[in-house]
Short mmCIF file of C-alpha atoms in Angstrom, two decimals:
data_model
loop_
_atom_site.label_atom_id
_atom_site.label_comp_id
_atom_site.label_asym_id
_atom_site.label_seq_id
_atom_site.Cartn_x
_atom_site.Cartn_y
_atom_site.Cartn_z
CA MET A 1 -32.68 131.44 -3.46
CA GLU A 2 -34.97 131.17 -6.44
CA SER A 3 -34.63 128.11 -8.64
CA VAL A 4 -33.08 128.83 -12.02
CA GLY A 5 -34.38 126.38 -14.58
CA LEU A 6 -36.95 125.43 -17.13
CA ARG A 7 -40.69 125.66 -17.26
CA ALA A 8 -42.72 122.96 -15.54
CA VAL A 9 -39.75 120.73 -14.72
CA GLY A 10 -38.51 120.11 -11.19
CA SER A 11 -34.75 120.28 -11.02
CA HIS A 12 -34.09 118.60 -7.69
CA CYS A 13 -34.18 114.88 -7.12
CA SER A 14 -36.67 112.98 -5.03
CA LEU A 15 -34.67 112.96 -1.82
CA SER A 16 -37.50 113.58 0.63
CA GLU A 17 -37.18 110.05 1.98
CA MET A 18 -33.45 109.44 1.80
CA ASP A 19 -31.48 108.34 4.82
CA ASP A 20 -28.00 108.28 3.32
CA LEU A 21 -27.57 111.78 1.92
CA ASP A 22 -27.68 113.90 5.05
CA LEU A 23 -25.63 116.60 3.39
CA ASN A 24 -25.16 119.88 5.18
CA ARG A 25 -24.96 123.31 3.62
CA ALA A 26 -21.23 123.51 4.11
CA LEU A 27 -20.74 120.42 1.94
CA LEU A 28 -22.98 121.73 -0.79
CA ASP A 29 -21.21 125.08 -0.85
CA ARG A 30 -17.61 123.92 -0.64
CA PRO A 31 -15.52 124.51 -3.78
CA ARG A 32 -14.85 121.66 -6.16
CA LEU A 33 -12.60 121.16 -9.16
CA LYS A 34 -12.03 124.43 -10.98
CA ILE A 35 -15.54 125.55 -10.36
CA GLU A 36 -17.75 128.41 -9.41
CA ARG A 37 -20.76 127.26 -11.31
CA LYS A 38 -24.24 128.68 -11.57
CA ARG A 39 -26.69 126.65 -9.54
CA SER A 40 -29.50 125.17 -11.61
CA PHE A 41 -31.44 123.70 -8.72
CA ASP A 42 -33.23 124.88 -5.61
CA GLU A 43 -30.47 124.57 -3.00
CA ARG A 44 -32.79 125.44 -0.17
CA SER A 45 -35.19 122.65 -1.08
CA MET A 46 -32.34 120.25 -1.71
CA SER A 47 -30.77 120.95 1.66
CA GLU A 48 -34.07 120.62 3.48
CA LEU A 49 -35.12 117.47 1.66
CA SER A 50 -31.84 115.74 2.32
CA ARG A 51 -32.38 115.97 6.10
CA HIS A 52 -35.42 113.70 6.11
CA ASP A 53 -35.09 110.04 7.01
CA SER A 54 -36.98 107.35 5.17
CA PRO A 55 -37.48 103.62 5.48
CA ARG A 56 -37.59 103.48 1.68
CA GLY A 57 -33.95 104.55 1.47
CA ARG A 58 -32.65 101.37 3.11
CA SER A 59 -31.03 98.53 1.21
CA VAL A 60 -32.97 95.33 0.76
CA LEU A 61 -29.83 93.34 1.51
CA ASP A 62 -28.58 95.80 4.14
CA THR A 63 -25.69 96.79 1.93
CA PRO A 64 -23.03 98.24 4.28
CA LEU A 65 -22.62 101.97 3.99
CA SER A 66 -19.25 103.60 3.55
CA SER A 67 -17.55 104.31 6.85
CA ALA A 68 -16.69 107.75 5.50
CA ARG A 69 -20.15 108.47 4.15
CA ASN A 70 -19.60 112.20 3.85
CA SER A 71 -15.89 112.07 3.11
CA PHE A 72 -15.22 112.92 -0.51
CA GLU A 73 -11.44 113.02 -0.66
CA PRO A 74 -10.46 112.77 -4.32
CA HIS A 75 -9.47 109.28 -5.39
CA PRO A 76 -6.12 109.15 -7.24
CA MET A 77 -8.03 107.94 -10.31
CA MET A 78 -9.86 111.24 -10.57
CA ALA A 79 -6.82 113.26 -11.65
CA GLU A 80 -5.81 110.64 -14.21
CA ALA A 81 -9.38 110.49 -15.52
CA TRP A 82 -9.50 114.26 -16.04
CA GLU A 83 -6.16 114.20 -17.87
CA ALA A 84 -7.35 111.38 -20.13
CA LEU A 85 -10.65 113.15 -20.80
CA ARG A 86 -8.87 116.36 -21.80
CA ARG A 87 -6.54 114.43 -24.12
CA SER A 88 -9.60 113.22 -26.01
CA MET A 89 -10.94 116.72 -26.72
CA VAL A 90 -11.57 117.60 -30.37
CA PHE A 91 -11.17 121.14 -31.69
CA PHE A 92 -12.73 122.70 -34.77
CA ARG A 93 -11.33 126.06 -35.89
CA GLY A 94 -9.94 126.65 -32.43
CA LEU A 95 -13.09 125.76 -30.50
CA PRO A 96 -13.68 122.53 -28.51
CA VAL A 97 -16.56 120.59 -30.08
CA GLY A 98 -16.45 117.16 -28.47
CA THR A 99 -14.35 114.20 -27.37
CA LEU A 100 -13.01 111.27 -29.37
CA ALA A 101 -14.59 107.88 -28.73
CA ALA A 102 -11.21 106.48 -27.69
CA VAL A 103 -7.55 107.47 -27.63
CA ASP A 104 -6.03 104.00 -27.75
CA ASN A 105 -2.34 104.13 -28.58
CA THR A 106 -1.96 100.39 -28.13
CA THR A 107 -3.42 99.61 -31.55
CA ASP A 108 -3.01 100.94 -35.07
CA GLU A 109 -6.56 99.96 -36.00
CA VAL A 110 -8.49 103.22 -35.71
CA LEU A 111 -11.84 102.29 -37.32
CA ASN A 112 -14.34 104.97 -36.23
CA TYR A 113 -13.04 105.46 -32.69
CA ASP A 114 -11.36 108.68 -33.85
CA GLN A 115 -14.78 110.33 -34.23
CA VAL A 116 -17.06 112.26 -31.90
CA PHE A 117 -20.16 110.15 -31.24
CA VAL A 118 -23.29 111.90 -30.04
CA ARG A 119 -24.21 109.21 -27.50
CA ASP A 120 -20.60 108.80 -26.37
CA PHE A 121 -20.15 112.51 -25.74
CA VAL A 122 -23.06 112.73 -23.28
CA PRO A 123 -21.11 111.55 -20.19
CA SER A 124 -18.17 113.73 -21.26
CA ALA A 125 -20.53 116.70 -21.55
CA LEU A 126 -22.02 116.04 -18.13
CA ALA A 127 -18.56 115.84 -16.58
CA PHE A 128 -17.62 119.19 -18.12
CA LEU A 129 -20.90 120.78 -17.02
CA MET A 130 -20.46 119.53 -13.46
CA ASN A 131 -16.99 121.03 -13.49
CA GLY A 132 -18.28 124.41 -14.68
CA GLU A 133 -16.93 124.06 -18.23
CA SER A 134 -19.95 124.60 -20.44
CA ASP A 135 -18.36 126.01 -23.62
CA ILE A 136 -17.46 122.63 -25.12
CA VAL A 137 -21.04 121.45 -24.59
CA LYS A 138 -22.49 124.56 -26.20
CA HIS A 139 -20.21 124.24 -29.24
CA PHE A 140 -21.08 120.55 -29.56
CA LEU A 141 -24.82 121.25 -29.48
CA LEU A 142 -24.50 123.96 -32.15
CA LYS A 143 -22.24 121.97 -34.47
CA THR A 144 -24.42 118.87 -34.42
CA LEU A 145 -27.41 121.12 -35.03
CA GLN A 146 -25.72 122.43 -38.17
CA LEU A 147 -25.01 118.87 -39.31
CA GLN A 148 -28.68 118.00 -38.85
CA ASP A 149 -29.45 120.45 -41.66
CA SER A 150 -27.19 118.68 -44.14
CA GLU A 151 -28.58 116.27 -46.71
CA LYS A 152 -28.54 112.68 -45.48
CA ARG A 153 -28.45 109.69 -47.81
CA VAL A 154 -27.78 106.00 -47.39
CA ASP A 155 -27.03 104.68 -50.87
CA ARG A 156 -29.78 106.36 -52.92
CA PHE A 157 -32.30 106.79 -50.14
CA LYS A 158 -32.78 110.15 -48.43
CA LEU A 159 -33.26 110.21 -44.65
CA GLY A 160 -35.65 112.44 -42.72
CA LYS A 161 -34.65 116.04 -42.04
CA GLY A 162 -34.61 115.56 -38.27
CA VAL A 163 -32.08 112.72 -38.12
CA MET A 164 -29.07 113.61 -35.99
CA PRO A 165 -25.67 112.17 -36.89
CA ALA A 166 -24.33 109.13 -35.11
CA SER A 167 -20.89 110.74 -35.17
CA PHE A 168 -18.71 113.30 -36.89
CA LYS A 169 -15.01 113.96 -37.38
CA VAL A 170 -12.91 116.99 -38.21
CA SER A 171 -11.35 116.67 -41.66
CA HIS A 172 -8.38 118.85 -42.58
CA ASP A 173 -7.78 120.02 -46.15
CA PRO A 174 -3.97 120.47 -46.38
CA ILE A 175 -4.17 122.33 -49.69
CA ARG A 176 -6.68 124.97 -48.62
CA GLU A 177 -5.57 124.69 -45.00
CA THR A 178 -9.14 124.58 -43.77
CA ASP A 179 -11.13 122.24 -41.55
CA HIS A 180 -14.63 120.94 -42.11
CA LEU A 181 -16.90 118.49 -40.31
CA VAL A 182 -17.79 115.13 -41.85
CA ALA A 183 -20.87 113.48 -40.36
CA ASP A 184 -21.99 109.85 -40.36
CA PHE A 185 -25.76 109.35 -40.36
CA GLY A 186 -25.54 105.58 -40.67
CA GLU A 187 -24.19 105.37 -44.21
CA THR A 188 -20.91 103.88 -42.97
CA ALA A 189 -22.23 102.19 -39.81
CA ILE A 190 -22.38 98.45 -39.15
CA GLY A 191 -25.56 97.31 -40.91
CA ARG A 192 -26.18 100.81 -42.36
CA VAL A 193 -28.65 101.71 -39.60
CA ALA A 194 -29.40 105.35 -38.79
CA PRO A 195 -29.16 106.23 -35.07
CA VAL A 196 -32.54 106.76 -33.47
CA ASP A 197 -31.05 107.60 -30.08
CA SER A 198 -28.78 110.47 -31.21
CA GLY A 199 -31.64 112.95 -31.51
CA PHE A 200 -33.00 111.99 -28.12
CA TRP A 201 -29.61 112.35 -26.45
CA TRP A 202 -29.21 115.75 -28.12
CA ILE A 203 -32.47 117.03 -26.60
CA ILE A 204 -31.60 115.56 -23.19
CA LEU A 205 -28.17 117.20 -23.31
CA LEU A 206 -29.65 120.55 -24.34
CA ARG A 207 -31.80 120.50 -21.22
CA ALA A 208 -28.83 119.45 -19.07
CA TYR A 209 -26.84 122.41 -20.43
CA THR A 210 -29.72 124.78 -19.69
CA LYS A 211 -30.29 123.41 -16.18
CA SER A 212 -26.57 123.56 -15.37
CA THR A 213 -25.90 127.07 -16.65
CA GLY A 214 -29.30 128.63 -16.05
CA ASP A 215 -28.94 130.05 -19.57
CA LEU A 216 -32.21 129.83 -21.51
CA THR A 217 -30.93 131.74 -24.51
CA LEU A 218 -29.48 128.71 -26.32
CA SER A 219 -32.57 126.50 -26.10
CA GLU A 220 -34.80 129.42 -27.09
CA THR A 221 -32.91 130.26 -30.29
CA PRO A 222 -34.88 129.62 -33.50
CA GLU A 223 -32.22 127.08 -34.52
CA CYS A 224 -32.59 124.95 -31.39
CA GLN A 225 -36.37 125.24 -31.45
CA LYS A 226 -36.37 124.06 -35.06
CA GLY A 227 -33.92 121.26 -34.28
CA MET A 228 -36.12 119.86 -31.54
CA LYS A 229 -39.23 120.04 -33.71
CA LEU A 230 -37.49 118.25 -36.58
CA ILE A 231 -36.40 115.41 -34.29
CA LEU A 232 -39.85 115.08 -32.78
CA SER A 233 -41.63 115.30 -36.13
CA LEU A 234 -40.01 111.99 -37.07
CA CYS A 235 -41.36 110.35 -33.91
CA LEU A 236 -44.78 111.92 -33.51
CA ALA A 237 -46.03 111.38 -37.04
CA GLU A 238 -49.22 109.37 -37.25
CA GLY A 239 -49.05 106.18 -39.27
CA PHE A 240 -49.97 102.51 -39.23
CA ASP A 241 -48.66 101.69 -35.77
CA THR A 242 -51.31 101.08 -33.09
CA PHE A 243 -48.85 101.45 -30.21
CA PRO A 244 -47.50 104.71 -28.71
CA THR A 245 -44.03 103.15 -28.57
CA LEU A 246 -41.49 103.82 -31.32
CA LEU A 247 -40.90 101.12 -33.94
CA CYS A 248 -37.16 100.66 -34.57
CA ALA A 249 -34.69 98.52 -36.46
CA ASP A 250 -31.94 96.46 -34.83
CA GLY A 251 -28.75 98.46 -34.29
CA CYS A 252 -30.28 101.94 -33.87
CA SER A 253 -28.98 102.63 -30.36
CA MET A 254 -26.04 101.85 -28.05
CA ILE A 255 -26.49 98.23 -29.09
CA ASP A 256 -25.53 99.04 -32.66
CA ARG A 257 -25.31 95.49 -33.99
CA ARG A 258 -27.90 92.80 -34.51
CA MET A 259 -29.01 91.62 -31.08
CA GLY A 260 -32.71 90.94 -31.52
CA VAL A 261 -33.81 94.33 -30.20
CA TYR A 262 -35.79 95.37 -33.28
CA GLY A 263 -39.39 96.36 -32.70
CA TYR A 264 -39.92 98.37 -29.53
CA PRO A 265 -36.67 98.17 -27.50
CA ILE A 266 -36.79 99.48 -23.93
CA GLU A 267 -33.71 101.68 -24.41
CA ILE A 268 -35.32 103.66 -27.22
CA GLN A 269 -38.70 103.91 -25.49
CA ALA A 270 -37.14 105.23 -22.27
CA LEU A 271 -34.99 107.75 -24.16
CA PHE A 272 -38.00 108.74 -26.27
CA TYR A 273 -40.05 109.39 -23.15
CA MET A 274 -37.26 111.40 -21.53
CA ALA A 275 -36.62 113.44 -24.68
CA LEU A 276 -40.34 114.24 -24.99
CA ARG A 277 -40.45 115.53 -21.44
CA CYS A 278 -37.25 117.53 -21.87
CA ALA A 279 -38.55 119.06 -25.10
CA LEU A 280 -41.87 119.88 -23.45
CA SER A 281 -40.01 122.03 -20.93
CA MET A 282 -38.02 123.89 -23.60
CA LEU A 283 -40.35 124.39 -26.57
CA LYS A 284 -41.86 127.83 -26.90
CA PRO A 285 -45.67 127.78 -27.17
CA ASP A 286 -45.87 129.97 -30.25
CA GLY A 287 -46.70 129.15 -33.85
CA ASP A 288 -46.10 125.50 -34.69
CA GLY A 289 -44.54 125.07 -31.23
CA ARG A 290 -48.00 124.98 -29.69
CA GLU A 291 -49.08 122.15 -31.99
CA CYS A 292 -45.91 120.21 -31.18
CA ILE A 293 -46.51 120.65 -27.46
CA GLU A 294 -50.05 119.28 -27.82
CA LYS A 295 -48.76 116.23 -29.69
CA ILE A 296 -46.09 115.63 -27.05
CA THR A 297 -48.61 115.83 -24.22
CA LYS A 298 -50.96 113.31 -25.84
CA ARG A 299 -48.09 110.95 -26.68
CA LEU A 300 -46.67 111.11 -23.16
CA HIS A 301 -49.97 110.06 -21.61
CA ALA A 302 -50.33 107.12 -23.97
CA LEU A 303 -46.66 106.11 -23.76
CA SER A 304 -46.46 106.19 -19.96
CA PHE A 305 -49.62 104.07 -19.65
CA HIS A 306 -48.38 101.57 -22.24
CA MET A 307 -44.90 101.18 -20.76
CA ARG A 308 -45.92 101.05 -17.11
CA ASN A 309 -48.53 98.39 -17.76
CA TYR A 310 -47.29 96.21 -20.62
CA PHE A 311 -43.49 96.41 -20.29
CA TRP A 312 -43.41 96.01 -16.52
CA LEU A 313 -42.56 92.59 -15.07
CA ASP A 314 -42.57 91.52 -11.45
CA TYR A 315 -43.40 88.30 -9.61
CA GLN A 316 -47.16 88.72 -9.85
CA GLN A 317 -47.12 89.80 -13.50
CA LEU A 318 -44.87 86.86 -14.40
CA ASN A 319 -47.36 84.52 -12.80
CA ASP A 320 -50.17 86.21 -14.73
CA ILE A 321 -48.34 85.74 -18.05
CA TYR A 322 -47.62 82.12 -17.13
CA ARG A 323 -51.40 81.61 -16.91
CA TYR A 324 -52.30 83.64 -20.01
CA LYS A 325 -54.93 82.37 -22.41
CA THR A 326 -54.15 82.84 -26.09
CA GLU A 327 -56.15 83.71 -29.21
CA GLU A 328 -58.23 86.26 -27.30
CA TYR A 329 -60.28 88.68 -29.37
CA SER A 330 -62.21 91.89 -28.63
CA HIS A 331 -61.59 94.73 -26.21
CA THR A 332 -61.94 92.42 -23.21
CA ALA A 333 -58.74 90.51 -24.01
CA VAL A 334 -56.29 90.20 -21.12
CA ASN A 335 -53.43 88.86 -23.25
CA LYS A 336 -53.56 91.84 -25.60
CA PHE A 337 -50.35 91.00 -27.49
CA ASN A 338 -51.10 87.26 -27.75
CA VAL A 339 -47.91 86.30 -25.89
CA MET A 340 -47.55 82.53 -25.68
CA PRO A 341 -46.86 81.33 -22.11
CA ASP A 342 -44.61 78.61 -23.51
CA SER A 343 -42.33 81.36 -24.84
CA ILE A 344 -41.32 82.36 -21.29
CA PRO A 345 -37.66 81.31 -20.94
CA ASP A 346 -36.83 79.03 -18.00
CA TRP A 347 -34.25 81.42 -16.55
CA VAL A 348 -36.87 84.07 -15.76
CA PHE A 349 -38.61 81.95 -13.12
CA ASP A 350 -35.42 81.61 -11.08
CA PHE A 351 -34.24 85.16 -11.80
CA MET A 352 -37.37 86.96 -10.59
CA PRO A 353 -37.31 87.56 -6.81
CA LEU A 354 -40.48 87.86 -4.75
CA ARG A 355 -39.64 91.51 -4.29
CA GLY A 356 -38.41 93.51 -7.26
CA GLY A 357 -39.17 94.05 -10.92
CA TYR A 358 -37.99 95.62 -14.16
CA PHE A 359 -39.03 96.77 -17.62
CA VAL A 360 -38.57 93.94 -20.09
CA GLY A 361 -36.54 94.45 -23.24
CA ASN A 362 -39.32 94.46 -25.84
CA VAL A 363 -43.05 93.91 -26.24
CA GLY A 364 -44.85 93.42 -29.54
CA PRO A 365 -47.28 91.09 -31.28
CA ALA A 366 -46.72 87.56 -29.88
CA HIS A 367 -43.35 88.74 -28.60
CA MET A 368 -41.99 89.58 -25.19
CA ASP A 369 -38.22 89.86 -24.76
CA PHE A 370 -37.71 89.04 -21.08
CA ARG A 371 -34.06 90.12 -21.02
CA TRP A 372 -32.90 92.79 -18.58
CA PHE A 373 -31.37 95.86 -20.25
CA ALA A 374 -29.50 98.21 -17.92
CA LEU A 375 -29.67 101.46 -19.89
CA GLY A 376 -33.42 101.33 -20.49
CA ASN A 377 -34.20 100.63 -16.84
CA CYS A 378 -31.86 103.32 -15.50
CA VAL A 379 -33.23 105.94 -17.91
CA SER A 380 -36.76 104.90 -16.93
CA ILE A 381 -35.92 105.87 -13.35
CA MET A 382 -34.16 109.11 -14.32
CA SER A 383 -37.04 110.22 -16.53
CA SER A 384 -39.79 109.08 -14.10
CA LEU A 385 -41.18 106.76 -16.76
CA ALA A 386 -41.02 104.28 -13.89
CA THR A 387 -43.39 105.12 -11.06
CA PRO A 388 -41.81 105.61 -7.60
CA ASP A 389 -42.81 102.05 -6.66
CA GLN A 390 -41.43 100.65 -9.90
CA SER A 391 -38.19 102.59 -9.44
CA MET A 392 -37.72 101.11 -5.98
CA ALA A 393 -38.52 97.65 -7.35
CA ILE A 394 -35.78 98.02 -10.00
CA MET A 395 -33.32 98.90 -7.23
CA ASP A 396 -34.53 95.91 -5.20
CA LEU A 397 -33.89 93.64 -8.18
CA LEU A 398 -30.38 95.05 -8.63
CA GLU A 399 -29.51 94.24 -5.03
CA HIS A 400 -31.13 90.81 -5.10
CA ARG A 401 -29.38 89.89 -8.36
CA TRP A 402 -26.11 91.74 -7.79
CA ASP A 403 -23.88 88.89 -9.00
CA GLU A 404 -25.83 88.46 -12.22
CA LEU A 405 -26.34 92.15 -13.10
CA VAL A 406 -23.19 93.71 -11.66
CA GLY A 407 -20.70 90.98 -10.82
CA GLU A 408 -17.08 92.10 -10.53
CA MET A 409 -17.32 95.01 -13.00
CA PRO A 410 -20.40 97.23 -13.36
CA LEU A 411 -22.60 97.00 -15.32
CA LYS A 412 -24.10 94.22 -17.44
CA ILE A 413 -25.54 95.81 -20.58
CA CYS A 414 -28.11 93.01 -20.74
CA TYR A 415 -28.87 89.74 -18.96
CA PRO A 416 -28.69 86.91 -19.75
CA CYS A 417 -26.53 86.38 -22.81
CA LEU A 418 -27.55 84.62 -26.02
CA GLU A 419 -25.66 81.42 -26.77
CA GLY A 420 -25.73 78.30 -28.90
CA HIS A 421 -28.44 78.05 -31.52
CA GLU A 422 -30.23 81.16 -30.20
CA TRP A 423 -27.04 83.21 -30.63
CA ARG A 424 -26.63 81.98 -34.22
CA ILE A 425 -30.22 82.82 -35.16
CA VAL A 426 -30.62 86.14 -33.30
CA THR A 427 -27.18 87.71 -33.92
CA GLY A 428 -26.46 86.12 -37.29
CA CYS A 429 -23.39 84.36 -35.85
CA ASP A 430 -21.85 87.71 -34.88
CA PRO A 431 -18.23 86.97 -33.85
CA LYS A 432 -18.07 90.10 -31.69
CA ASN A 433 -21.29 89.48 -29.79
CA THR A 434 -20.33 86.05 -28.48
CA ARG A 435 -21.63 84.90 -25.09
CA TRP A 436 -20.91 87.30 -22.20
CA SER A 437 -19.06 89.68 -24.49
CA TYR A 438 -19.66 93.15 -25.95
CA HIS A 439 -23.40 93.75 -26.31
CA ASN A 440 -24.25 90.13 -25.54
CA GLY A 441 -24.03 90.23 -21.76
CA GLY A 442 -20.77 92.20 -21.59
CA SER A 443 -20.04 94.62 -18.74
CA TRP A 444 -19.77 98.34 -19.62
CA PRO A 445 -18.15 100.77 -17.15
CA VAL A 446 -19.89 103.73 -18.86
CA LEU A 447 -23.21 102.54 -17.44
CA LEU A 448 -21.92 103.45 -13.97
CA TRP A 449 -23.08 107.05 -14.32
CA GLN A 450 -26.63 106.04 -15.21
CA LEU A 451 -26.72 103.53 -12.37
CA THR A 452 -25.45 106.20 -9.97
CA ALA A 453 -28.07 108.70 -11.12
CA ALA A 454 -30.81 106.10 -10.64
CA CYS A 455 -29.47 105.22 -7.18
CA ILE A 456 -29.37 108.83 -6.04
CA LYS A 457 -32.85 109.54 -7.34
CA THR A 458 -34.27 106.54 -5.47
CA GLY A 459 -32.37 107.33 -2.28
CA ARG A 460 -30.06 104.32 -2.57
CA PRO A 461 -26.58 105.84 -3.07
CA GLN A 462 -24.98 102.96 -1.18
CA ILE A 463 -25.61 100.76 -4.21
CA ALA A 464 -23.72 103.21 -6.42
CA ARG A 465 -20.86 103.44 -3.92
CA ARG A 466 -20.49 99.68 -3.97
CA ALA A 467 -20.32 99.77 -7.78
CA VAL A 468 -17.80 102.64 -7.73
CA ASP A 469 -15.58 100.64 -5.39
CA LEU A 470 -15.51 97.84 -7.95
CA ILE A 471 -14.63 100.27 -10.74
CA GLU A 472 -11.84 101.86 -8.73
CA SER A 473 -10.25 98.51 -8.01
CA ARG A 474 -9.59 97.81 -11.69
CA LEU A 475 -10.50 100.38 -14.31
CA HIS A 476 -7.37 102.52 -14.14
CA ARG A 477 -5.10 99.48 -13.89
CA ASP A 478 -6.73 98.02 -16.99
CA CYS A 479 -6.27 101.31 -18.91
CA TRP A 480 -9.94 102.33 -19.01
CA PRO A 481 -11.26 99.62 -21.38
CA GLU A 482 -14.47 99.92 -23.35
CA TYR A 483 -16.07 96.76 -21.92
CA TYR A 484 -15.37 93.57 -19.98
CA ASP A 485 -16.13 89.95 -20.82
CA GLY A 486 -17.26 86.96 -18.79
CA LYS A 487 -20.26 86.08 -16.70
CA LEU A 488 -18.92 88.20 -13.82
CA GLY A 489 -17.19 90.81 -16.00
CA ARG A 490 -13.80 89.54 -14.90
CA TYR A 491 -11.85 89.86 -18.15
CA VAL A 492 -11.01 92.87 -20.30
CA GLY A 493 -13.08 92.60 -23.48
CA LYS A 494 -11.42 90.63 -26.25
CA GLN A 495 -11.81 93.53 -28.71
CA ALA A 496 -12.19 96.34 -26.17
CA ARG A 497 -10.43 99.62 -26.84
CA LYS A 498 -8.21 101.02 -24.12
CA TYR A 499 -8.68 104.60 -22.93
CA GLN A 500 -12.31 104.54 -24.00
CA THR A 501 -13.52 108.08 -23.36
CA TRP A 502 -16.99 107.30 -22.11
CA SER A 503 -15.60 104.76 -19.62
CA ILE A 504 -13.46 107.61 -18.26
CA ALA A 505 -16.26 110.19 -18.31
CA GLY A 506 -18.81 107.79 -16.83
CA TYR A 507 -16.58 107.30 -13.81
CA LEU A 508 -16.09 111.04 -13.36
CA VAL A 509 -19.83 111.74 -13.57
CA ALA A 510 -20.60 109.00 -11.04
CA LYS A 511 -18.03 110.37 -8.59
CA MET A 512 -19.25 113.95 -8.93
CA LEU A 513 -22.88 112.88 -8.51
CA LEU A 514 -22.00 111.13 -5.26
CA GLU A 515 -19.98 114.14 -4.09
CA ASP A 516 -22.76 116.61 -4.92
CA PRO A 517 -26.11 114.85 -5.44
CA SER A 518 -27.73 118.13 -6.47
CA HIS A 519 -26.14 117.59 -9.90
CA ILE A 520 -28.94 115.09 -10.44
CA GLY A 521 -31.17 118.01 -11.46
CA MET A 522 -29.42 118.13 -14.84
CA ILE A 523 -30.36 114.58 -15.80
CA SER A 524 -33.41 113.75 -13.75
CA LEU A 525 -37.08 114.59 -14.11
CA GLU A 526 -39.64 114.54 -11.35
CA GLU A 527 -42.78 112.46 -11.66
CA ASP A 528 -45.58 114.12 -13.60
CA LYS A 529 -48.61 113.69 -11.35
CA LEU A 530 -50.97 114.15 -14.29
CA MET A 531 -49.58 111.00 -15.91
CA LYS A 532 -49.74 108.82 -12.83
CA PRO A 533 -51.38 105.57 -13.98
CA VAL A 534 -54.00 103.52 -12.22
CA ILE A 535 -52.27 100.17 -11.72
CA LYS A 536 -54.48 97.75 -9.86
CA ARG A 537 -51.73 95.34 -8.91
CA SER A 538 -48.64 96.10 -6.88
CA ALA A 539 -45.54 97.30 -8.72
CA SER A 540 -43.46 94.83 -6.71
CA TRP A 541 -45.36 91.94 -5.20
CA PRO A 542 -45.52 91.03 -2.38
CA GLN A 543 -44.80 94.02 -0.17
CA LEU A 544 -42.63 92.72 2.65
#
């Protein structure tokens, strides 16, 4: 059958060398939950690719495979998860437009968890799309697009036209008996920071909707075309910055409190790269669309080179930085950002295995944040910002450092935590981001879906299955908490909400990806051969 999808974007995952997804046609075609969905991938290619064996698909630590590798009997948690997800649905004038951040009846303190967050809705949207329920996603995309057009002010300062809301809620007027949407663009957020990631997630979700339904009409509407261009105009504008990465304030992403990720955080750069590639496949090359496409293409080349060379860290690169000379001038400088070798934290030397690597948290003038950030590295794999070798090296690192990065509850948002004097200086003595809690080394079940997508794309689904087993042993019993605390993620977070919607949706998406890996086409991009960099050293040294 012909592939239904977008221009110049491959919709199937890189499974040509997998040895653990030997799925047959009967499995791919069998009915699933309430579904007769339109295929948005090339089933013939997917089926053929999945038959090939590959040495690259094996686990570094010989992680045992499930004894029922092709048995996808529904886990009892699945039904409860779907019920909880549907309870969180938000309706506006009779139409579903999103899901609440949490439906926690154990506390009277609502805060902003009764709102629809753009980033939080993404796993919910993917779960609905995989289950053949696309209407709620379409309504969400259109409503947030309308909110983008509204005037945005923080105090007396007007924000850019392209800024997407962090969240919105449905407000009811009892006198007029009408509903209207109230958006938050950062004016009520912690630290009053506008969300940089919302616009990127919106573009990524628009592509996922199009790939899932095969319906190009939404993305090709003048409103969606304009929305994408407005978002990208904020990012592609030329200015004083000499780097292709995006300069950001602390608190502009999932880590929405002060955590020392200002500058060029990996999460934003990976999402930026993925959004650019998604937009490139959906923008129409007419009028100002052609100019936008040209800007995207140039930025992608520069961004991929910058990230793959300067943000990448493996054993060999760590040794190179350890031997860096400083105060180098001219174009021949090796230490281009003047990173001081003495600034390398001691933990990195023990953490870095001989085989494996990852994208560091931040790189800027005289600054390299060596922390591991899960979301940025997983999105780098999904978007093909990471080269195939780098993607495999990230998976190698995850297996080598399972206890540190996964522990007893997937997945550490970052590693290691900040503590003591460093915590006081970097977080401003934040009482919520204490050591091994919340954003400071806490464990977030929602990250399971991104880990699973990365595992499937790299041909290592056994890693995801191991993580899912951990989730299924506790998450339902603990009432679907927002996050876990402790070095191993053993304790329910001290301020974690129960029945956190994206914890529920993240589990559902992970399970459905493992059941039908072809879903990966919604949220994965194949490597662009034209942007393949020339990297002289190995991506993961040494090759064993």
